[in-house]
Backbone as CSV, one residue per row, in Angstrom:
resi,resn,N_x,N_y,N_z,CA_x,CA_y,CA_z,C_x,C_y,C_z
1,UNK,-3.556,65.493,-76.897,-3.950,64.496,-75.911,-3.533,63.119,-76.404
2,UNK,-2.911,62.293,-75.434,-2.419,61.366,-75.865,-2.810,59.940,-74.697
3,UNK,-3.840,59.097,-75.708,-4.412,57.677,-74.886,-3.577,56.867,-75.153
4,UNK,-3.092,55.847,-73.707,-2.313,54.872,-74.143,-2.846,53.579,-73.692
5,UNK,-2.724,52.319,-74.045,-3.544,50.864,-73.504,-2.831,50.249,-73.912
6,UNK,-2.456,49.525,-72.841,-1.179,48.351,-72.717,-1.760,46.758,-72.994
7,UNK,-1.315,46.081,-73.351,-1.923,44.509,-73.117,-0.400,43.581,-73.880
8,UNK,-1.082,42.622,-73.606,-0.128,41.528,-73.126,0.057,40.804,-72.093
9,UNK,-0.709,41.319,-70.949,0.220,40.814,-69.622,-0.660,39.416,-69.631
10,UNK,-0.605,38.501,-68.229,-1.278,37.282,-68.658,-0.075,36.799,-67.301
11,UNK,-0.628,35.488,-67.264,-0.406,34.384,-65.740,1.017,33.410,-66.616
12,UNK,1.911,33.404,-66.235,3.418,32.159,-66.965,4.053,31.976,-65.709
13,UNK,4.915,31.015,-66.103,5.723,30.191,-65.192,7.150,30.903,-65.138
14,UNK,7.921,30.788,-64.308,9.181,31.036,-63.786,9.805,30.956,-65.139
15,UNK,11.052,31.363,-65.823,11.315,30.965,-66.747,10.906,31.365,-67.953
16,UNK,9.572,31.488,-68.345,9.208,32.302,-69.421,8.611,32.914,-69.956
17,UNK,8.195,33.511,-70.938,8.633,35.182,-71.707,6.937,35.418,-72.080
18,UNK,7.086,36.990,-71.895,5.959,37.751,-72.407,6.420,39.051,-73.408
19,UNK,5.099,39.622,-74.168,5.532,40.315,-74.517,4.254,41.349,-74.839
20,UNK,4.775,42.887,-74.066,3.917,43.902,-73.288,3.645,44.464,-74.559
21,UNK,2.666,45.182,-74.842,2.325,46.226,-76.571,1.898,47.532,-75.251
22,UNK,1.927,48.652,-75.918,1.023,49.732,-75.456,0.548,50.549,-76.768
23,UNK,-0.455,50.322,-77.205,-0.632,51.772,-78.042,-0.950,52.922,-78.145
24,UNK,-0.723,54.041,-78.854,-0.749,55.095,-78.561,-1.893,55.858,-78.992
25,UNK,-2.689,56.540,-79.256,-3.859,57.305,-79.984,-3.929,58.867,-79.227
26,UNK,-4.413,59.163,-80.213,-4.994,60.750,-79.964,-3.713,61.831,-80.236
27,UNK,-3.032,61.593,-80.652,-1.663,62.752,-80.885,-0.307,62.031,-81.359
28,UNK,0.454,63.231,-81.770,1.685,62.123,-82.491,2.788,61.681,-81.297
29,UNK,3.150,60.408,-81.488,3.906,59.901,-80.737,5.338,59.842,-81.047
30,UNK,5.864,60.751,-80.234,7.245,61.138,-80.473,8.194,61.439,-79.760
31,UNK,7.584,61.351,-78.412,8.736,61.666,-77.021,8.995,60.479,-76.487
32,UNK,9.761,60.555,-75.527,10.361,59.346,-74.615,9.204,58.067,-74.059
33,UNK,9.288,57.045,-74.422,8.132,56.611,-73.581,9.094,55.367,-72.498
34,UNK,8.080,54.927,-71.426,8.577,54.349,-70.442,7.687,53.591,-69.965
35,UNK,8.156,52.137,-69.025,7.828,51.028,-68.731,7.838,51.325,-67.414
36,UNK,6.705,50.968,-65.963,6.761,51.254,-64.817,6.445,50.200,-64.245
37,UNK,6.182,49.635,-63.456,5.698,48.400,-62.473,4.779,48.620,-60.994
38,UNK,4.195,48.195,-60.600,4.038,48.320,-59.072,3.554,46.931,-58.721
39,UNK,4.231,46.563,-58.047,3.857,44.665,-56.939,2.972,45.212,-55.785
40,UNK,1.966,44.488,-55.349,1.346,44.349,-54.136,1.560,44.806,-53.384
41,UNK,1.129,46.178,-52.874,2.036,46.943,-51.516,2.875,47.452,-51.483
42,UNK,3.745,47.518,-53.059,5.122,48.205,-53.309,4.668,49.392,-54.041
43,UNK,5.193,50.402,-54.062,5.263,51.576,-54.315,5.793,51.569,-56.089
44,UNK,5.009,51.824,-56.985,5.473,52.243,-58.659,6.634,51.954,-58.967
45,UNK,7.569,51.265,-59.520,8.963,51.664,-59.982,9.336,51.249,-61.314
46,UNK,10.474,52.536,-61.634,10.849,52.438,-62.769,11.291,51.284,-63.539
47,UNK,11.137,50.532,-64.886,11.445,49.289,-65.066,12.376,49.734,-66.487
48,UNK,12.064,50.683,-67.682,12.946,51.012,-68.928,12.040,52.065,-69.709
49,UNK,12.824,52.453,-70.313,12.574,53.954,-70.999,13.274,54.208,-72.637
50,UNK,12.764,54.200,-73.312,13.599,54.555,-74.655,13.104,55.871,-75.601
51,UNK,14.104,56.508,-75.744,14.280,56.981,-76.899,12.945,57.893,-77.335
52,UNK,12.752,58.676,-78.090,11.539,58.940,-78.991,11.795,58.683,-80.502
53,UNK,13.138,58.460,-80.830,13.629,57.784,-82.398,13.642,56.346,-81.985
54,UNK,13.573,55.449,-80.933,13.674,54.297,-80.435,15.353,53.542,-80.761
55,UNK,15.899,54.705,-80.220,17.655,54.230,-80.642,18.527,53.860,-79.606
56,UNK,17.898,54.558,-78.397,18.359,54.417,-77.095,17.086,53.640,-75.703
57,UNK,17.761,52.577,-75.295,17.096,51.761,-74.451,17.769,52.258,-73.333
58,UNK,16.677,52.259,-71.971,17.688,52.270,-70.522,17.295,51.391,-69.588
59,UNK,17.383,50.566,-68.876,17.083,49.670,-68.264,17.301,49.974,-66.459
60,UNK,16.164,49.693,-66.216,16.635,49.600,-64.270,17.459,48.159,-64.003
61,UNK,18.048,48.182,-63.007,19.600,47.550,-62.745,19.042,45.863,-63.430
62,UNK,17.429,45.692,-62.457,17.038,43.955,-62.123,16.673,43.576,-63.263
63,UNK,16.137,44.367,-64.456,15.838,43.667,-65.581,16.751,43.672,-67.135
64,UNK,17.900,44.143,-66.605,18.500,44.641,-67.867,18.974,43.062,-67.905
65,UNK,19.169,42.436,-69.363,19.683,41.630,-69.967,18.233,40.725,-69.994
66,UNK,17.452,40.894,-69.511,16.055,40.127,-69.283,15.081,40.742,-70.383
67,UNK,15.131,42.041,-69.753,13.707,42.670,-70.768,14.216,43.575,-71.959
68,UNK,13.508,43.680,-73.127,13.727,44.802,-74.210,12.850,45.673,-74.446
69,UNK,13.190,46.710,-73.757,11.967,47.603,-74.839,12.432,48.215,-76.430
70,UNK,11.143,48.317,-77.029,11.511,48.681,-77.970,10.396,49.745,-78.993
71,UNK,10.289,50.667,-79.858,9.033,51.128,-80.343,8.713,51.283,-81.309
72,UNK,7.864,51.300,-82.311,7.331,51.249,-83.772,6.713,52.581,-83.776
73,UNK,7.234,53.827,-84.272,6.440,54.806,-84.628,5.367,55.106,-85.225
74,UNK,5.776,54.437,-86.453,4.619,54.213,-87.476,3.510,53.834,-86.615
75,UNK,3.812,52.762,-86.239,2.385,51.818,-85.616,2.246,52.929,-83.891
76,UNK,2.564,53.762,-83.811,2.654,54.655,-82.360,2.330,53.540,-80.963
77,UNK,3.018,52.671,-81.760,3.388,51.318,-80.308,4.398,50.673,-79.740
78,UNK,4.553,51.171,-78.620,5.922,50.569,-77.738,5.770,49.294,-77.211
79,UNK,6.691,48.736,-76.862,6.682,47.035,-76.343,7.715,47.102,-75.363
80,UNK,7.433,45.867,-74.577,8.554,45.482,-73.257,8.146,44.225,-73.762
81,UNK,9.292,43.460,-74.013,10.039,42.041,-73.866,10.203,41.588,-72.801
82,UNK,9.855,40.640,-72.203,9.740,40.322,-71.006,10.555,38.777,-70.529
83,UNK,11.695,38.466,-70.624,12.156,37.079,-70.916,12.364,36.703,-69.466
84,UNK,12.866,35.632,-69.315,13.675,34.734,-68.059,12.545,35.549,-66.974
85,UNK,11.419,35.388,-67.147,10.699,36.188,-65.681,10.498,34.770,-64.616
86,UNK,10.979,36.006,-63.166,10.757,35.346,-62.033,9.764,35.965,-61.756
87,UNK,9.225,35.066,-60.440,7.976,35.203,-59.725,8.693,36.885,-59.000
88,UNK,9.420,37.400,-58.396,9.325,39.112,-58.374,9.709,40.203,-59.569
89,UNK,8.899,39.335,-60.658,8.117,40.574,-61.906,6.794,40.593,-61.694
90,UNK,6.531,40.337,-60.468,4.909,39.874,-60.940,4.481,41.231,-60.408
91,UNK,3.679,41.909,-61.272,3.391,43.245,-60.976,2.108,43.968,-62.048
92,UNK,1.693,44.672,-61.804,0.847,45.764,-62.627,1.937,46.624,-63.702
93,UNK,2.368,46.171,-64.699,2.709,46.911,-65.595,2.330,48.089,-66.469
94,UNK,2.911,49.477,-66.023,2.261,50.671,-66.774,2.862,51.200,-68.339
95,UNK,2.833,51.610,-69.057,3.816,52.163,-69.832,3.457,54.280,-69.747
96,UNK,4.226,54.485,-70.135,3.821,56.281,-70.144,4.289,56.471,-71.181
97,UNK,4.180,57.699,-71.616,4.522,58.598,-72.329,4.892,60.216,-72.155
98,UNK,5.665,60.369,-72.472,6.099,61.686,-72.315,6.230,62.811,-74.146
99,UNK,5.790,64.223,-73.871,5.878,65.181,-74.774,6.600,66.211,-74.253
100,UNK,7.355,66.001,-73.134,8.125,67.052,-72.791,9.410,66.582,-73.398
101,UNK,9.903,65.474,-73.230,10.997,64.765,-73.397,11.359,63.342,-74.284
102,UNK,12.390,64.046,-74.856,12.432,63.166,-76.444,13.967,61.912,-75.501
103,UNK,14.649,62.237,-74.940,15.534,61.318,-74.491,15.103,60.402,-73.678
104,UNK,15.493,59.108,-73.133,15.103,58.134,-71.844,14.974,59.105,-70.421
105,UNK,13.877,58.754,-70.009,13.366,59.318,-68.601,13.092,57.782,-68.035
106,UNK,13.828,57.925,-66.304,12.771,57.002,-65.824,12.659,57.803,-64.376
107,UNK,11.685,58.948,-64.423,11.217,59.700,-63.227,9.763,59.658,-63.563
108,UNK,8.508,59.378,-62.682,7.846,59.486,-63.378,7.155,60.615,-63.871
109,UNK,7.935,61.729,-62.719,7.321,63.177,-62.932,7.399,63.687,-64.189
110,UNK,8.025,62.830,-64.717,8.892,63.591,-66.538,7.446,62.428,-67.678
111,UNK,6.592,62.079,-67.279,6.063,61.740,-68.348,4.335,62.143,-67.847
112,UNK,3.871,62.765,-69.076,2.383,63.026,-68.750,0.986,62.298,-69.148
113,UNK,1.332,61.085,-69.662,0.580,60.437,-70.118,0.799,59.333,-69.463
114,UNK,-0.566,58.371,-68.866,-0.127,57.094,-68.371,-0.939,55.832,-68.608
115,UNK,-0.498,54.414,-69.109,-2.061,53.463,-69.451,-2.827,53.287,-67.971
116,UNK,-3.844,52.501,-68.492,-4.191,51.817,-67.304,-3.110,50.793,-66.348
117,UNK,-2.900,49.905,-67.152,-2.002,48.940,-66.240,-2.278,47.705,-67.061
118,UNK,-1.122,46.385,-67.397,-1.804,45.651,-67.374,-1.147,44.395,-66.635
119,UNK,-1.883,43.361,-65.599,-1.272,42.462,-64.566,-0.230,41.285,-65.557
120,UNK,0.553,41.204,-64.775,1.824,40.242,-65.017,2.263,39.310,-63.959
121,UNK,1.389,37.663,-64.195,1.958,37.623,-62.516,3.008,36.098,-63.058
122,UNK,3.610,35.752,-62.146,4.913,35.067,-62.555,4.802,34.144,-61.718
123,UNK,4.169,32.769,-61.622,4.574,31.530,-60.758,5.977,31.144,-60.594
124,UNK,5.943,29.900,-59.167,6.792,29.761,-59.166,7.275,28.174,-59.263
């Protein structure tokens, strides 16, 4: 069984940077984990996914060159980098985890573990 709790998120201006933690507890952390979003009325979507050695990053189209994920095994804690944010990042940020799958997933059917959420909202 694997608990995850995200924090970081918090209220910034157009322009600049956050930076998301999720940690992991209750089992070893070693499969793919992944970054999700949902805005106000919008439906979940995929945001980046890396690795379970944390060697491979994948990015959805709008945030690549913006955000990094990245993960600390040891510490069984993943992060999203969050730079140059506009006011449409502003969203409920999830992270998951997956034990089926050691490569980047961004479906969410492929991961079985999920945090709560934590809000990210982006003035303008």
């Amino acid at each position: 069984q694997v608990q995850l709790v995200e924090s970081g998120g918090g209220l910034v201006q157009a322009g600049e940077s956050l930076r998301l933690s999720c940690a992991a507890s209750g089992d070893t952390f070693s499969g793919a984990m992944g970054w999700f979003r949902q805005a106000p009325g919008k439906e979940r979507e995929f945001v980046s996914s890396i690795s379970g050695n944390g060697r491979i990053p994948y990015y959805e189209d709008s945030v690549r060159g913006r955000f990094a994920i990245s993960r600390d095994n040891a510490k069984n804690t993943a992060y999203l980098q969050l730079n140059s944010l506009k006011p449409e990042d502003t969203a409920v940020y999830y992270c998951a985890a997956s034990v089926s799958y050691y490569g980047v997933r961004y479906r969410e059917e492929d991961y079985e573990y999920w945090g709560q959420g934590t809000q990210v909202t982006v003035s303008s």
